[in-house]
Short mmCIF file of C-alpha atoms in Angstrom, two decimals:
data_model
loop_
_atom_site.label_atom_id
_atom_site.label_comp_id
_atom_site.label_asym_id
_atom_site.label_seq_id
_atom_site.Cartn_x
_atom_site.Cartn_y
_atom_site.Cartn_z
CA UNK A 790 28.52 39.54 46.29
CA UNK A 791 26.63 41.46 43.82
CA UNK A 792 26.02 45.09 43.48
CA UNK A 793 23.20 46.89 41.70
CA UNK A 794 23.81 50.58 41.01
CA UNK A 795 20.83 52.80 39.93
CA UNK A 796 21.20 56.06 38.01
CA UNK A 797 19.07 58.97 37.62
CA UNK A 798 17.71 58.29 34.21
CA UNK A 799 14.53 58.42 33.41
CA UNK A 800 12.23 56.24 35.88
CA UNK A 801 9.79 54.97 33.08
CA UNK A 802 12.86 53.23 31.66
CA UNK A 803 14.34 51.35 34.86
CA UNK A 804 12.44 48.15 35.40
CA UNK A 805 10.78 46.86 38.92
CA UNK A 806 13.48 46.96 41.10
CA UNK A 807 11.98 44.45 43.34
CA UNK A 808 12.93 41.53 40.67
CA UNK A 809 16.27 41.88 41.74
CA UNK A 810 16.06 42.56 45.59
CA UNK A 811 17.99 39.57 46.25
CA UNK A 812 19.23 38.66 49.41
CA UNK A 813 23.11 39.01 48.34
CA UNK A 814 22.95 41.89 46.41
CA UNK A 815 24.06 45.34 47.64
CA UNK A 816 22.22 48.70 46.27
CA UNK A 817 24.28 51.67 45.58
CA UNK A 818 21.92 54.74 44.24
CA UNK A 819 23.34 57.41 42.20
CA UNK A 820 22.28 61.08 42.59
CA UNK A 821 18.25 60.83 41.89
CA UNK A 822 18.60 56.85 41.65
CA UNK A 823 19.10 56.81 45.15
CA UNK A 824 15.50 58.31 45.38
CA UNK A 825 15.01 55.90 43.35
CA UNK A 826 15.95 52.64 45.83
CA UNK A 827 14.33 54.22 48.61
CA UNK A 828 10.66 54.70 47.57
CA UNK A 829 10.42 50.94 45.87
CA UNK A 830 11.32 50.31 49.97
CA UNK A 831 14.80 48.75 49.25
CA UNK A 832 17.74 49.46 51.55
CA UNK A 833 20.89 51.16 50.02
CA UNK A 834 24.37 50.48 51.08
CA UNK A 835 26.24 53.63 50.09
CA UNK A 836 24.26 57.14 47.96
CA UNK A 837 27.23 58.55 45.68
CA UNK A 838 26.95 62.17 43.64
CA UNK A 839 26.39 65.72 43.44
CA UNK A 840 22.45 65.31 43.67
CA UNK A 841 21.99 68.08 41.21
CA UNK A 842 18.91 66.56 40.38
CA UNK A 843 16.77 66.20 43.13
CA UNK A 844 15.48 69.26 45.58
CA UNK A 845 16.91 70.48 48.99
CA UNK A 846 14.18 69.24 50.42
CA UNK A 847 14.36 65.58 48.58
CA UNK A 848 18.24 65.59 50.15
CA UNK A 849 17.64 65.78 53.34
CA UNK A 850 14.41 62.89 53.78
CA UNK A 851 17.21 60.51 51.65
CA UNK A 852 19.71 61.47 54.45
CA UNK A 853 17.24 60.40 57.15
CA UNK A 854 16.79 57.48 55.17
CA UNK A 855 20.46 56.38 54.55
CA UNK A 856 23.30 56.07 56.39
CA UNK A 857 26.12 56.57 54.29
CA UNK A 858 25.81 59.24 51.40
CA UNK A 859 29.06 60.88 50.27
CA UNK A 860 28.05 64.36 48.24
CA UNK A 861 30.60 64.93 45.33
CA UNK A 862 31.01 68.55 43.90
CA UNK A 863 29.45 69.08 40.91
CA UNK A 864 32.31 70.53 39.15
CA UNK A 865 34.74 67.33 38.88
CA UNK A 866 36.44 64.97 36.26
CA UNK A 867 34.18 62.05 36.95
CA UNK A 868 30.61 61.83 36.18
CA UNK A 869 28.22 60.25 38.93
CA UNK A 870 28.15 56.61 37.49
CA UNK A 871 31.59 56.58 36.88
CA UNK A 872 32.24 57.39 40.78
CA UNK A 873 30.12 55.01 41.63
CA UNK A 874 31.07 52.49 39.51
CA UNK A 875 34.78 52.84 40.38
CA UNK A 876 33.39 52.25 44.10
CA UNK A 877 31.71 49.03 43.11
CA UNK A 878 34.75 47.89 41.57
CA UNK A 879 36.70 48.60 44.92
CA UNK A 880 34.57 45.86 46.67
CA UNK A 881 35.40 42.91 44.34
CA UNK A 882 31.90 41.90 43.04
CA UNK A 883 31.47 38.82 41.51
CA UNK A 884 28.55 41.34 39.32
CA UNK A 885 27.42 44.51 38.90
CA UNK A 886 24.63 45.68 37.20
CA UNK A 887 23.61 48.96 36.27
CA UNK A 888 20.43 50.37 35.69
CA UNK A 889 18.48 53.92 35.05
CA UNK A 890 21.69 54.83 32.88
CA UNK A 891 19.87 54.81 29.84
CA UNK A 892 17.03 56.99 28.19
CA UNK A 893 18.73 60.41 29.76
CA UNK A 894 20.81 62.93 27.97
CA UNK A 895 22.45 60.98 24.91
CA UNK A 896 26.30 62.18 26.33
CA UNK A 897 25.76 60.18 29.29
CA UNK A 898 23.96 57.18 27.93
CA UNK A 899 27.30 56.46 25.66
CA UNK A 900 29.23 57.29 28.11
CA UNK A 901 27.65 54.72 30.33
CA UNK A 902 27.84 52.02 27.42
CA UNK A 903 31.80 52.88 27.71
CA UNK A 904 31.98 52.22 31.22
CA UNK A 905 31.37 48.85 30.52
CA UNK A 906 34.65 48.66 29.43
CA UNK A 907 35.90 49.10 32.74
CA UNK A 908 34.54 45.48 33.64
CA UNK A 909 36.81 43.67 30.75
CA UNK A 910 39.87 45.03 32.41
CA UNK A 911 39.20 43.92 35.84
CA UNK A 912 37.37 40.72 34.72
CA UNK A 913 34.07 41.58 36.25
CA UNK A 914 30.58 40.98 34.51
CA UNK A 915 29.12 44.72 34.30
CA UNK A 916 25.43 44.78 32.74
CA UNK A 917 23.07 47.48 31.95
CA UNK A 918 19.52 47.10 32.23
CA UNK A 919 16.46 48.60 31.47
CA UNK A 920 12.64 48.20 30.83
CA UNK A 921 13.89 46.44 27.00
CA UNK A 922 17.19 45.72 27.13
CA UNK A 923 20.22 44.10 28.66
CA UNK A 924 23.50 45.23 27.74
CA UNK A 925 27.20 44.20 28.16
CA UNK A 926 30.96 43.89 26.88
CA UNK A 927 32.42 40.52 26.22
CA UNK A 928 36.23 39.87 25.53
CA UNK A 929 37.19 36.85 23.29
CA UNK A 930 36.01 33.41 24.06
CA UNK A 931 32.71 30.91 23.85
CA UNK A 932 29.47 32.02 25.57
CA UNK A 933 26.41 30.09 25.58
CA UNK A 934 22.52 31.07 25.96
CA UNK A 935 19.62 29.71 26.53
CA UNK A 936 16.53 30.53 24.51
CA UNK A 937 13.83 33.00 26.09
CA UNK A 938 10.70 34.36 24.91
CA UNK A 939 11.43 37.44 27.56
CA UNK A 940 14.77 38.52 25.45
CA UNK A 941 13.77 37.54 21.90
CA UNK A 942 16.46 39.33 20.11
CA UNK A 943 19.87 39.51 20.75
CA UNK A 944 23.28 41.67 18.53
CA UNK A 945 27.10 41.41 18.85
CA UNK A 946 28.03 44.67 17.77
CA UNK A 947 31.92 45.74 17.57
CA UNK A 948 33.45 47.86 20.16
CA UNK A 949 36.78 47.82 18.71
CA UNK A 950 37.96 48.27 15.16
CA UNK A 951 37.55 44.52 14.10
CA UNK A 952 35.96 41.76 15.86
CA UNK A 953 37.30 38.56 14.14
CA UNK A 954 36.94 34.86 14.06
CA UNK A 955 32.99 35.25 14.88
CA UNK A 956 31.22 32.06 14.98
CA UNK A 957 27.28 31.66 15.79
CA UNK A 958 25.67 28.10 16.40
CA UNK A 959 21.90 27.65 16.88
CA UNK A 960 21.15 30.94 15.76
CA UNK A 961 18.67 32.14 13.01
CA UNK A 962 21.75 33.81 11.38
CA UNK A 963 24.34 31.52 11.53
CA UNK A 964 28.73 32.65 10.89
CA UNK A 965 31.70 30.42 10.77
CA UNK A 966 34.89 32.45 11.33
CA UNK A 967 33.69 35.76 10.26
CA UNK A 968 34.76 39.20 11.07
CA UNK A 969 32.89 42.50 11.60
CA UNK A 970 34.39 46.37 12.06
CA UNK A 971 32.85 49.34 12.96
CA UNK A 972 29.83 50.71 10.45
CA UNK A 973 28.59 47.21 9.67
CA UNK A 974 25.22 46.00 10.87
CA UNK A 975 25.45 42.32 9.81
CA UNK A 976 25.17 41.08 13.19
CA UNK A 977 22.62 42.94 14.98
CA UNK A 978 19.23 41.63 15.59
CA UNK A 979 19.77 37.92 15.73
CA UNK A 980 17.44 34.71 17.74
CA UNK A 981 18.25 31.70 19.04
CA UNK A 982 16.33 29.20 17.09
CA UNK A 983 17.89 25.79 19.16
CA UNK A 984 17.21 25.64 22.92
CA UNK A 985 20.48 27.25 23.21
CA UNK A 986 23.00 28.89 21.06
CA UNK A 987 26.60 29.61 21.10
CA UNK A 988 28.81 32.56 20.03
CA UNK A 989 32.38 32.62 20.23
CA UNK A 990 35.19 35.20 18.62
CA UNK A 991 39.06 35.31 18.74
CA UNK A 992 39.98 38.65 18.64
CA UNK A 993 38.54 42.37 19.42
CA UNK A 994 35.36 43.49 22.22
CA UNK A 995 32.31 42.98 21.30
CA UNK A 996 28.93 45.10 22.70
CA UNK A 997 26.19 42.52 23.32
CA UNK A 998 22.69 43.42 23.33
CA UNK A 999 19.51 41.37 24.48
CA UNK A 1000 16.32 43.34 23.60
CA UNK A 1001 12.33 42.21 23.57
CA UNK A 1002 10.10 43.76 21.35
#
């Protein structure tokens, strides 16, 4: 099972929805993202937030619209995504992916990034996506990927202290056993020159980021 959560960033950022109405996904929409879902015609699962951000009036046609919307107060230690992510996790997902959580106010949009966090302790694949970029949180080990003109660049940037043992294969910038740490920029905007490359590391999280142009 797979679960796509929409947030209620800014709609020119969130790409067409309908690219990933798949048949085994489920859609949970967060505060305005559930608006969101409903007029690109997709069927939501589960609405989760305060909906501070959409009218009285925009409430009650999404409650005519879906079934099961549970209305958080607005004054509360979680934000929205995290609720909603913490509700994902509770259904075991083989992947979740996140989108209209970037773009917004700044606060949220890191906060977001550090949800992804979240994913490495439960060993789930957690992605953010929008319009340019696709964004997630690896743990040490080998991952492979394939060449695409759609995602031309791609950056490992630290989330920890010290990211060591980094080695890139196939890559325009390649490293054998290196290590990064927070304030360097050495491996950010990278491509895949081979049909595929590979990037592996030993030690620390890293923040992955596929971007086009």
């Amino acid at each position: 099972m797979i679960i796509h959560i929409v947030a209620g960033g800014p709609i020119e950022n969130i790409p067409d929805l309908s690219q990933y109405n798949l048949e085994d996904v489920r859609w949970v929409g967060v505060d305005r993202g559930l608006l969101y879902i409903l007029k690109n015609g997709i069927k939501p699962t589960v609405g989760l937030g305060d909906f501070d951000s959409v009218s009285k009036e925009e409430l009650a046609w999404m409650q005519q619209q879906c079934k099961y919307i549970d209305i958080s107060p607005a004054e509360k230690d979680e934000t929205d995504n995290e609720l909603a992510l913490s509700w994902s996790l509770s259904q075991n997902p083989s992947i979740i992916r996140i989108f209209g959580a970037t773009g917004g106010r700044l606060d949220h949009e890191l906060m977001n990034f550090q949800l992804l966090y979240k994913g490495i302790k439960e060993k789930i694949f957690i992605e953010v996506i929008d319009h340019k970029n696709r964004l997630t949180m690896l743990s040490p080990g080998t991952y492979s990927f394939n060449r695409t003109n759609c995602y031309k660049y791609i950056s490992f940037l630290p989330f920890t202290n010290e990211v060591k043992g980094i080695t890139l294969k196939g890559f325009k910038y390649p490293l054998t056993n290196h290590e990064i740490s927070w304030g360097t920029t050495l491996c950010v905007s990278n491509e895949i020159l081979e049909e595929s490359g590979t990037f592996s590391f030993t030690d620390g999280i890293v923040i992955m980021v596929k971007s086009k142009d």
